[in-house]
PDB file of C-alpha atoms in Angstrom:
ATOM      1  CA  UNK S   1     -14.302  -6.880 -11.622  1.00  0.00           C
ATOM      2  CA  UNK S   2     -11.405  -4.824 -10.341  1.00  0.00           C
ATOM      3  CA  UNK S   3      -7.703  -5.622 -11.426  1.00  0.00           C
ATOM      4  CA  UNK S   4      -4.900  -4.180  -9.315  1.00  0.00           C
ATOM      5  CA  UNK S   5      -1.210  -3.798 -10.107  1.00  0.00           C
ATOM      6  CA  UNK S   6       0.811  -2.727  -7.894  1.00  0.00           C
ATOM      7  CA  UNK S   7       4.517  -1.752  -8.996  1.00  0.00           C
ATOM      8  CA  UNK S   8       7.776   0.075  -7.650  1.00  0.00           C
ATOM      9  CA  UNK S   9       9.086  -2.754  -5.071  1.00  0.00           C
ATOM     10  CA  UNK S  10      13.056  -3.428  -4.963  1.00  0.00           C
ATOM     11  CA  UNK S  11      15.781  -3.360  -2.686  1.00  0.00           C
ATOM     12  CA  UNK S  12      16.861  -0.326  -0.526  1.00  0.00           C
ATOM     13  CA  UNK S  13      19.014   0.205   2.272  1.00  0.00           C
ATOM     14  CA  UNK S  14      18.252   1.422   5.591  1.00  0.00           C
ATOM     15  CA  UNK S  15      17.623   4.998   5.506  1.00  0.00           C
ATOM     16  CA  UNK S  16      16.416   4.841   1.894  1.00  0.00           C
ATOM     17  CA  UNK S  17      13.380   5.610   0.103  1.00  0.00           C
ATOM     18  CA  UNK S  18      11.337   3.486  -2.501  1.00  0.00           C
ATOM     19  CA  UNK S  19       7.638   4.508  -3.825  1.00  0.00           C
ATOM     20  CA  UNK S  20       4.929   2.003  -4.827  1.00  0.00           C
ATOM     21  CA  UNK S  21       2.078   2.946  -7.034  1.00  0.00           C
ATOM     22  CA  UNK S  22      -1.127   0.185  -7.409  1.00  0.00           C
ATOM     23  CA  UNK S  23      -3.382   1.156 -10.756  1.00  0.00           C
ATOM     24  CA  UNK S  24      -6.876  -0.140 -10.607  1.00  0.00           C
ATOM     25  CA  UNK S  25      -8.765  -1.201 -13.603  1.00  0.00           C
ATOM     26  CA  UNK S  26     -12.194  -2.578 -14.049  1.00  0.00           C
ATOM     27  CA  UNK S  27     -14.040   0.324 -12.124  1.00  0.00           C
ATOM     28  CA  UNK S  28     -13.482   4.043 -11.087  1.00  0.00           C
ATOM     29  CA  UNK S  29     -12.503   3.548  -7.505  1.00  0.00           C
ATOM     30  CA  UNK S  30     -12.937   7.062  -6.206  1.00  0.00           C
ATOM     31  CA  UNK S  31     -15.512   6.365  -4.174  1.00  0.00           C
ATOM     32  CA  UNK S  32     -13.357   3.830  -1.862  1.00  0.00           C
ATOM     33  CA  UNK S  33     -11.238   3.831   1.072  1.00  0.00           C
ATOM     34  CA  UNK S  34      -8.172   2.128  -0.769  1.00  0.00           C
ATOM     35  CA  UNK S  35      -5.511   0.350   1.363  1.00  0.00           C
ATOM     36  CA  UNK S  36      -1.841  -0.928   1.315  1.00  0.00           C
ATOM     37  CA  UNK S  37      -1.566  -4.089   3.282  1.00  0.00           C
ATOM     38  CA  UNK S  38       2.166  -6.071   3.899  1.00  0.00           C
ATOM     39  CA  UNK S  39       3.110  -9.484   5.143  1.00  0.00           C
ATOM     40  CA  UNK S  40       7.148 -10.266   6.292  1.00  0.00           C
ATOM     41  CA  UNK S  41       7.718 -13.607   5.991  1.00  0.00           C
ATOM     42  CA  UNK S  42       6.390 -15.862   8.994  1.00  0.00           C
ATOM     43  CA  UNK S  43       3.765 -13.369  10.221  1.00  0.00           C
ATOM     44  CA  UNK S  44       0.614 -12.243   9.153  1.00  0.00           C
ATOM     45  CA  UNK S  45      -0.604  -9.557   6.475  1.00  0.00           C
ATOM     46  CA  UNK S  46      -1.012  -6.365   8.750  1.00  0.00           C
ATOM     47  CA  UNK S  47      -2.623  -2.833   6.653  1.00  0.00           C
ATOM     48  CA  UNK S  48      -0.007  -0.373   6.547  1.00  0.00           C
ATOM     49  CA  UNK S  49      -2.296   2.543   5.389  1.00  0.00           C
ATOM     50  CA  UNK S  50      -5.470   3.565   4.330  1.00  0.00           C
ATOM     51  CA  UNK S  51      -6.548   6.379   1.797  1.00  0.00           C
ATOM     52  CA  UNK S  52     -10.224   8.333   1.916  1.00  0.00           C
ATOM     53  CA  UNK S  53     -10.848  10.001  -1.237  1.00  0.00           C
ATOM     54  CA  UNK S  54     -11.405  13.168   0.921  1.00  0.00           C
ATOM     55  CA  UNK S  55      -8.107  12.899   1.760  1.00  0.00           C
ATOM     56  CA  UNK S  56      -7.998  11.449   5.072  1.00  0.00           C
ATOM     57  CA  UNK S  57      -5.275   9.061   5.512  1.00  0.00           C
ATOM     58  CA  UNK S  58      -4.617   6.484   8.329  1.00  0.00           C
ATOM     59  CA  UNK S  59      -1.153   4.826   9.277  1.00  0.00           C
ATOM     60  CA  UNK S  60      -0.103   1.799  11.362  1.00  0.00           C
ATOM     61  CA  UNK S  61       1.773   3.345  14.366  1.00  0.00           C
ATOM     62  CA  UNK S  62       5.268   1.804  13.243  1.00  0.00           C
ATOM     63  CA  UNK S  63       4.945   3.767   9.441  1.00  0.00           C
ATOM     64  CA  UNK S  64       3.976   7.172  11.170  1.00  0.00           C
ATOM     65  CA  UNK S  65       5.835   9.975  10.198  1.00  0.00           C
ATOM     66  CA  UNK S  66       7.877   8.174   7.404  1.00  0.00           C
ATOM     67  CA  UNK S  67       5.340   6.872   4.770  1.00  0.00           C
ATOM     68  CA  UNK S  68       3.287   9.033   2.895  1.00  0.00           C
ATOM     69  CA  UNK S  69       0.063   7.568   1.143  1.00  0.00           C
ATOM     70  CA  UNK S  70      -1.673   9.322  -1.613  1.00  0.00           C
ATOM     71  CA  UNK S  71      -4.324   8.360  -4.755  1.00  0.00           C
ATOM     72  CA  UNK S  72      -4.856  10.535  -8.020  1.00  0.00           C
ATOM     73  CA  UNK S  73      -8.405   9.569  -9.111  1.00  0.00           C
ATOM     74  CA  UNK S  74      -8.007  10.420 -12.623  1.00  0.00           C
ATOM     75  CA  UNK S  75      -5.418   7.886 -12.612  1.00  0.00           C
ATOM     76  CA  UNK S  76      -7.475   5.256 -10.689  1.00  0.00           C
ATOM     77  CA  UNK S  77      -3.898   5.414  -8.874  1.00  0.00           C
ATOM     78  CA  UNK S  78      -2.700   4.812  -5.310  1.00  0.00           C
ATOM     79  CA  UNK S  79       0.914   5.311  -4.327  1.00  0.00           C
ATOM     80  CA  UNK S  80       2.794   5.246  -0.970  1.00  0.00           C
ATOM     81  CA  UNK S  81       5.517   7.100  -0.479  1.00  0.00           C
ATOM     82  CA  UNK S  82       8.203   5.298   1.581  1.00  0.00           C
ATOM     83  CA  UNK S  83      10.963   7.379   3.403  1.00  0.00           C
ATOM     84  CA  UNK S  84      13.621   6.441   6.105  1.00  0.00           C
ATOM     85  CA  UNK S  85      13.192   2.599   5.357  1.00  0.00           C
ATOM     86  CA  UNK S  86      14.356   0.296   8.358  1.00  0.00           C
ATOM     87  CA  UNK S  87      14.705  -3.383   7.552  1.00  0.00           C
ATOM     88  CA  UNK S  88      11.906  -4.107   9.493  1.00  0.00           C
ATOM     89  CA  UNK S  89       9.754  -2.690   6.829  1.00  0.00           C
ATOM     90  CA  UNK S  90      10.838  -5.690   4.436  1.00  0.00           C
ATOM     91  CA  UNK S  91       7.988  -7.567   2.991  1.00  0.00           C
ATOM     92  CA  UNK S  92       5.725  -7.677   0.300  1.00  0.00           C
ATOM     93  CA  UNK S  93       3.603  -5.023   0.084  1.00  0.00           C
ATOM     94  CA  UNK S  94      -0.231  -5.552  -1.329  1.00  0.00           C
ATOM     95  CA  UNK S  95      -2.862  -2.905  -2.956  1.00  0.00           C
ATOM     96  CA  UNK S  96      -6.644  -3.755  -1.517  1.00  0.00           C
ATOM     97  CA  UNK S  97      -9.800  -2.231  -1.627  1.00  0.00           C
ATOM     98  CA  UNK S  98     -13.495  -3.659  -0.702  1.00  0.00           C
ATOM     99  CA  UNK S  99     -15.818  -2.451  -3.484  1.00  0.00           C
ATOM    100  CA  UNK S 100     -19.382  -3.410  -3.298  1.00  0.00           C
ATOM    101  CA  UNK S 101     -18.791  -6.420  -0.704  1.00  0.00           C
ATOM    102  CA  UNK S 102     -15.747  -8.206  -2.612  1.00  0.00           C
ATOM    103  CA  UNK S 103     -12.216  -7.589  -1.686  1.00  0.00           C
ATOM    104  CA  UNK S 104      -9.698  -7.283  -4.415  1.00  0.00           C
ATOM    105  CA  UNK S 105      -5.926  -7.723  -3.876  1.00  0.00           C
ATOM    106  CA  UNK S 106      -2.933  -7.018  -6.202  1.00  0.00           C
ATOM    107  CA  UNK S 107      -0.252  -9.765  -6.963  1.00  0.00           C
ATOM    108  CA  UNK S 108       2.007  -7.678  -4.117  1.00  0.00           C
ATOM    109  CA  UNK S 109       5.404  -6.148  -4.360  1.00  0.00           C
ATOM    110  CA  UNK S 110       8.658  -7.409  -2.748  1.00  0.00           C
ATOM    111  CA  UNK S 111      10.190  -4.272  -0.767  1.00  0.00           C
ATOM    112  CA  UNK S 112      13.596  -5.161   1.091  1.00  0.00           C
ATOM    113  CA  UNK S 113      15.565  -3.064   3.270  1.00  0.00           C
ATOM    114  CA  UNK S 114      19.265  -3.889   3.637  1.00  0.00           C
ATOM    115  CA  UNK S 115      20.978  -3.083   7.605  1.00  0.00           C
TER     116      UNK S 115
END
């Protein structure tokens, strides 16, 4: 069983910056590909970024270049990094990773971005 919590959602204006961080529990997760998923309101979840523990990092075209994703083993810890916030980034933003065929989720975190 792996619990995830993600944390560090609020309010922000355009042009600002907020960072989440999503700690795992249940199992050292070191060995996964851990994601950060969103979903607006009225369309679906879409994954935002993805985190190798070699350090390879993917990003949805429209997050390039201003998000930042990162994970600190020892902490069982992924964070992302969110810079020059437009308000199309408003959402709520989930933690996932698929470990040994299930997917686990966090509860999500509301970020909104103000025009």
């Amino acid at each position: 069983q792996v619990v995830l919590v993600e944390s560090g959602g609020g309010m922000a204006q355009a042009g600002g910056s907020l960072r989440l961080s999503c700690v795992a529990s249940g199992r050292a997760l070191g060995g996964y590909v851990m994601d950060w998923f969103r979903q607006a309101p009225g369309k679906e979840r879409e994954l935002v970024a993805q985190a190798w523990n070699s350090g390879t990092t993917y990003y949805t075209n429209s997050v390039k270049g201003r998000f930042t994703m990162s994970r600190d083993s020892a902490k069982n810890t992924v964070y992302l990094q969110m810079n020059s916030l437009k308000p199309e980034d408003t959402a709520v933003y989930y933690c996932h990773v698929s470990a040994l065929g299930t997917d686990y989720w966090g509860q999500g975190t509301q970020v909104t971005v103000s025009s």
